[in-house]
Short mmCIF file of C-alpha atoms and ligand atoms in Angstrom, two decimals:
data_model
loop_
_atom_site.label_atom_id
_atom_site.label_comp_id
_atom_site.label_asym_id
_atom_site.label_seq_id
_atom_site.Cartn_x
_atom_site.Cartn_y
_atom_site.Cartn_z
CA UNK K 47 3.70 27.41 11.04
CA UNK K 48 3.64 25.73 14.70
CA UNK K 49 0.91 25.84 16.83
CA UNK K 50 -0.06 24.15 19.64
CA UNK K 51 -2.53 21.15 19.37
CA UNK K 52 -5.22 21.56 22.44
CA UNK K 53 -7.14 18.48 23.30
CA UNK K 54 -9.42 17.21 25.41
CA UNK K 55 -8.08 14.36 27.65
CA UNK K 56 -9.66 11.48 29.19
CA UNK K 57 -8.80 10.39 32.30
CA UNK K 58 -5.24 8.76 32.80
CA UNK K 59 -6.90 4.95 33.24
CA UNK K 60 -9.04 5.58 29.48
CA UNK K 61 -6.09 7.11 27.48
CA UNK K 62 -4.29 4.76 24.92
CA UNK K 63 -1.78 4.86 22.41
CA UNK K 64 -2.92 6.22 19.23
CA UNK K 65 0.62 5.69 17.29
CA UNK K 66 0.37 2.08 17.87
CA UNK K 67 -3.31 1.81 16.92
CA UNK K 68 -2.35 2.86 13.18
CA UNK K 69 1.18 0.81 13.15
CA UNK K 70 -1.10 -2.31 11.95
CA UNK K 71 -2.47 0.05 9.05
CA UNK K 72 1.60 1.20 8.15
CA UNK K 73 2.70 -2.34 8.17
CA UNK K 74 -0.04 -3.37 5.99
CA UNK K 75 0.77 -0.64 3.10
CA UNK K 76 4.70 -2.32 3.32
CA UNK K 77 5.33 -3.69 -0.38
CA UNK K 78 5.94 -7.26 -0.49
CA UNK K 79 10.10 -7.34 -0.63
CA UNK K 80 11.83 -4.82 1.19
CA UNK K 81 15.84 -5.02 1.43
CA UNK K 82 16.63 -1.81 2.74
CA UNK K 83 14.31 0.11 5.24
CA UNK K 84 15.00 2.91 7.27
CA UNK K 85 12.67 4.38 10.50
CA UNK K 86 13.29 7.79 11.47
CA UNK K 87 12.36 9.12 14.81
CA UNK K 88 11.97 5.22 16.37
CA UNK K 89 11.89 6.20 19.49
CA UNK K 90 12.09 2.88 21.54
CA UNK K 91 11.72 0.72 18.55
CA UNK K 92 8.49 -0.33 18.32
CA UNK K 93 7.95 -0.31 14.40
CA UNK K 94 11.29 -0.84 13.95
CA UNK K 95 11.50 -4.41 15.04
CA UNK K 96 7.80 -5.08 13.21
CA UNK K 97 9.39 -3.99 9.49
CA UNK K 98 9.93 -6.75 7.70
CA UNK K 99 13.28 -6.04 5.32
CA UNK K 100 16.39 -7.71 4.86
CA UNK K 101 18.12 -4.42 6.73
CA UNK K 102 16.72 -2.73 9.23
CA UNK K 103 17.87 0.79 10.17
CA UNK K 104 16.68 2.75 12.94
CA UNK K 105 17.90 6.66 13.93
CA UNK K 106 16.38 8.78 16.59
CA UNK K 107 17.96 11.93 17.83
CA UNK K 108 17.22 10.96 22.03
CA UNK K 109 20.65 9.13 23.08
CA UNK K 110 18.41 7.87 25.77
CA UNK K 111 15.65 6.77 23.08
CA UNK K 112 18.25 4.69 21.23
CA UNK K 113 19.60 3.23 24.42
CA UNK K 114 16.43 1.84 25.25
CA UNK K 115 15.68 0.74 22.22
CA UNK K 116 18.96 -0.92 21.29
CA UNK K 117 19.02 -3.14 23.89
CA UNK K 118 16.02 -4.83 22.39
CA UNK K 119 17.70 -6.17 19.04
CA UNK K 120 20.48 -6.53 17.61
CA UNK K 121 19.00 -7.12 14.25
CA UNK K 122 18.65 -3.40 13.40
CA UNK K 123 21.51 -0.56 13.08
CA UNK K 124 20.39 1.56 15.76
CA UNK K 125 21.92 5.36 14.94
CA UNK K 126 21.87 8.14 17.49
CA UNK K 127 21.19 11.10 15.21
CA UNK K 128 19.41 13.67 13.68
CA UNK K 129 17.78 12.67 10.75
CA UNK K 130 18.71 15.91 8.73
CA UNK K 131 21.77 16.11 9.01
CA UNK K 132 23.17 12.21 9.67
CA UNK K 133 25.06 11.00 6.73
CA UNK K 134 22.55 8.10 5.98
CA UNK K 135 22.10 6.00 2.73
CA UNK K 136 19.44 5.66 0.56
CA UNK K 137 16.56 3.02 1.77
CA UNK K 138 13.98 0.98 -0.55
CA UNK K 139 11.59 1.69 2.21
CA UNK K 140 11.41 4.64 4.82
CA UNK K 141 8.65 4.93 7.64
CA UNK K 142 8.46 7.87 10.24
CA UNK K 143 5.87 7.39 12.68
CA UNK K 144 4.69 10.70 14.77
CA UNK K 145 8.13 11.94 14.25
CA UNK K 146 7.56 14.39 11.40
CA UNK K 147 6.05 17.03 13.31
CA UNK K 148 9.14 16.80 15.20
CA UNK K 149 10.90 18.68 12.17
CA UNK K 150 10.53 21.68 10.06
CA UNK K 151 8.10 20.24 8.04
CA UNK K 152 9.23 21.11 4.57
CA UNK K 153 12.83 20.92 5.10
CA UNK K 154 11.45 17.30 7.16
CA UNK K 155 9.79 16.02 3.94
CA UNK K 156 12.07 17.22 2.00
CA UNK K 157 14.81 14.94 3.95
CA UNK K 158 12.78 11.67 4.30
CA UNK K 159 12.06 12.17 -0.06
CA UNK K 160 15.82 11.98 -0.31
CA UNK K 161 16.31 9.10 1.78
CA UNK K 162 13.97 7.60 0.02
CA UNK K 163 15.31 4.72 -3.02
CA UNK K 164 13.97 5.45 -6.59
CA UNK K 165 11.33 3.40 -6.83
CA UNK K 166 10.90 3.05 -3.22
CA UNK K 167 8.13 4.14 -0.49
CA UNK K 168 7.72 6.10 2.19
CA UNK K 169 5.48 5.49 4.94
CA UNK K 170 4.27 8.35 7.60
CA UNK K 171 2.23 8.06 10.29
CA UNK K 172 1.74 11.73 11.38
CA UNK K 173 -0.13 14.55 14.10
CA UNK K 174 -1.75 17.45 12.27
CA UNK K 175 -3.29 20.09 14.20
CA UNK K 176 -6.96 19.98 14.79
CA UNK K 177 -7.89 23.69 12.91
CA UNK K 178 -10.47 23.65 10.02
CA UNK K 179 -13.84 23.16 10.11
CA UNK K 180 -13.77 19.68 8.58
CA UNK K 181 -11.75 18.47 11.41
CA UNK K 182 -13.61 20.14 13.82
CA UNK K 183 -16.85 18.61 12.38
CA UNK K 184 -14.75 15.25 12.43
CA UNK K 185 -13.78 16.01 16.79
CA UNK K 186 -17.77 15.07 17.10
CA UNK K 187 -16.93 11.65 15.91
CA UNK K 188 -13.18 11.76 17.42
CA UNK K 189 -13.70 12.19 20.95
CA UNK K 190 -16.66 9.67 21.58
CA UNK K 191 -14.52 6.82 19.86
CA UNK K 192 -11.18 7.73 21.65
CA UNK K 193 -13.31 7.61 25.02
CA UNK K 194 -15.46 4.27 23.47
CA UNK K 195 -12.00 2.42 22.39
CA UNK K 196 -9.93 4.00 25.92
CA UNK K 197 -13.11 2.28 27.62
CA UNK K 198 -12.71 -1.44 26.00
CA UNK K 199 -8.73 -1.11 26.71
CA UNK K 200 -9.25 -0.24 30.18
CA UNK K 201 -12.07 -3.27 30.61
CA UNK K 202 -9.89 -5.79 28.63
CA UNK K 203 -6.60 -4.63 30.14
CA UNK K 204 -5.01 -3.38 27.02
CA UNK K 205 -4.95 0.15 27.86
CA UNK K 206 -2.29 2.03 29.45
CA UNK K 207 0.12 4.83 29.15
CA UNK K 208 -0.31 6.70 26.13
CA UNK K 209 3.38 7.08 25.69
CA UNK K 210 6.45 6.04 27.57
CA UNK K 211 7.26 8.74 29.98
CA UNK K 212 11.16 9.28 28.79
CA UNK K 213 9.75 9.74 24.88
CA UNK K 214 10.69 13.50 23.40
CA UNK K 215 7.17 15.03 22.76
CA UNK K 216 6.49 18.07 20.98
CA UNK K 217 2.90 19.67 21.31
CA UNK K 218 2.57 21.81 17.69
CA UNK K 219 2.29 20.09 14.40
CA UNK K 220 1.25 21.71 10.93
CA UNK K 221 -2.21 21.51 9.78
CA UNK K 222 -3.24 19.11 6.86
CA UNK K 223 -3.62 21.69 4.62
CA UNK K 224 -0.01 22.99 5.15
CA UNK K 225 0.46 19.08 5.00
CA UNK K 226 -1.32 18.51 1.88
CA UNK K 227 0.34 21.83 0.15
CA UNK K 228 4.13 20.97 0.89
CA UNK K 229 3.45 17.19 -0.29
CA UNK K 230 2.13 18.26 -3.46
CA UNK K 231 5.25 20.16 -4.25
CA UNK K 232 7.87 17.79 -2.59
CA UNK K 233 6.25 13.99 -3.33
CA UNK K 234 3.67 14.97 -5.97
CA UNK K 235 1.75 12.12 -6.13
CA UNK K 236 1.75 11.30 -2.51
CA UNK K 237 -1.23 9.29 -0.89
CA UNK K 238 -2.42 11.03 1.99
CA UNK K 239 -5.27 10.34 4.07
CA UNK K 240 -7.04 11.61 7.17
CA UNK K 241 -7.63 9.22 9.70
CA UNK K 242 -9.86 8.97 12.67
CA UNK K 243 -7.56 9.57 15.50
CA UNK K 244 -6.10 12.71 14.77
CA UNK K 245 -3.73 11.05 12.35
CA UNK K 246 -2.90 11.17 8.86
CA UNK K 247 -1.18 9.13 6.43
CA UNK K 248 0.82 9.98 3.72
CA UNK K 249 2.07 7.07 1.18
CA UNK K 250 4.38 7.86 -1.65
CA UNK K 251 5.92 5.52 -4.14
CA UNK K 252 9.33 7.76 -5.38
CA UNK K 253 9.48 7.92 -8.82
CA UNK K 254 12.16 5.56 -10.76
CA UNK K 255 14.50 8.57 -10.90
CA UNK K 256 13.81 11.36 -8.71
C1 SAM W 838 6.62 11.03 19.42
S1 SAM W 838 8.13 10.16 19.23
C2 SAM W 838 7.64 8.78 18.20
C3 SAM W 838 8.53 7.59 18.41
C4 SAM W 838 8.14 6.34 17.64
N1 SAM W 838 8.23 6.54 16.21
C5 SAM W 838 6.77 5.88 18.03
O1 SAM W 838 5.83 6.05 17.23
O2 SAM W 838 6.60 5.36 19.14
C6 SAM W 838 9.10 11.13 18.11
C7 SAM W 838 10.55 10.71 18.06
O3 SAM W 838 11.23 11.46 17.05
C8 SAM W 838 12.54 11.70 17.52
N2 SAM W 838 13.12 12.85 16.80
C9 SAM W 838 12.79 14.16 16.92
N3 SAM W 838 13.54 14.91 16.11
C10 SAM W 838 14.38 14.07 15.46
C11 SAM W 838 15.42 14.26 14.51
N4 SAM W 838 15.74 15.48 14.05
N5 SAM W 838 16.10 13.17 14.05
C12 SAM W 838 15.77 11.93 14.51
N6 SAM W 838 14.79 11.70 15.42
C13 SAM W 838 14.11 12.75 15.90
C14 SAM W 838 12.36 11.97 19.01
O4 SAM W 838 13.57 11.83 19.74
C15 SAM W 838 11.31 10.94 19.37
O5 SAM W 838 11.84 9.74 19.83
#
């Protein structure tokens, strides 16, 4: 189901960029040799260029998106697509950062599973809508530390826009519970982990032969 998230904002000068605050965490869950890796939804490129694999490849469905981010390297295989239906490969490693609440999210998981290797990992970085009481209770500690760490970027001058102005947005994403219950049928075994920011992570190693 699809809701839309409601949050309280800080003022333009205190708001930062939340995806970028947990792309240190995703690169440090990377396994040590990656030869194949694929982002999906890369937007301008940002994690893209940061994975660390013999092949990068990077497919967002904003023409204007891959334009941008193109023109930054021309070490990755940038594709202009949409990740369910592109004809894409199989990767040893595939990340999707904020981009899965972009999609349907069963038929979504369901399509990153796929592209992922046997043996391989996937990586997401995702928005789940604030709606139980557990992440209520966990808003009390949310919105003091967004304003405490918007307040120490804006003094040390590493704040700014939360998100480039051009980037598609989408305000709805599933809940973690809906989250939780289509993992467990789709990548049983799956990691996943609430995080402070309203973000969770979800980490799954495919099995051998899936
Ligand atoms: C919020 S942005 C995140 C971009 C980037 N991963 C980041 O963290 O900065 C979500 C991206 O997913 C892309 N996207 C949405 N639906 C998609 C689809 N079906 N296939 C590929 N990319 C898609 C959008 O164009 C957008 O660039």
């Amino acid at each position: 189901m699809r809701r839309k998230q409601r949050k309280l904002q800080l003022p333009e000068k205190l708001r930062w960029n939340h995806n970028e605050w947990y792309r240190r965490w995703l690169l440090r869950q990377l396994p040590s040799r990656v030869e194949s890796a694929l982002d999906v939804g890369c937007g301008l490129g940002d994690l893209a260029r940061s994975l660390k694999a013999d092949r990068v490849t990077a497919i967002d469905a904003s023409a204007r998106m891959i334009e941008r981010a193109s023109a930054t390297s021309d070490r990755i295989t940038w594709i202009h697509g949409n990740v369910l239906t592109h004809d894409l490969g199989r990767y040893d490693l595939v990340t999707a950062e904020a981009s899965l609440h972009h999609l349907p999210l069963r038929e979504g998981l369901t399509r990153l599973a796929e592209l992922t290797k046997p043996g391989g990992t996937l990586i997401i970085i995702g928005l789940y809508l604030t709606a139980t009481p557990a992440d209520m209770a966990m808003e009390l500690v949310t919105l003091p530390a967004n304003a405490v760490v918007g307040l120490a970027k804006a003094i040390n001058g590493t704040g700014g826009k939360p998100h480039d102005t051009e980037m598609p947005m989408v305000m709805t994403a599933p809940t973690l519970p809906e989250i939780r219950a289509a993992a467990a049928e789709i990548v049983p075994g799956a990691r996943i982990r609430r995080h402070l920011f309203w973000r969770y992570s979800l980490v799954w190693r495919a099995p051998e032969v899936h």
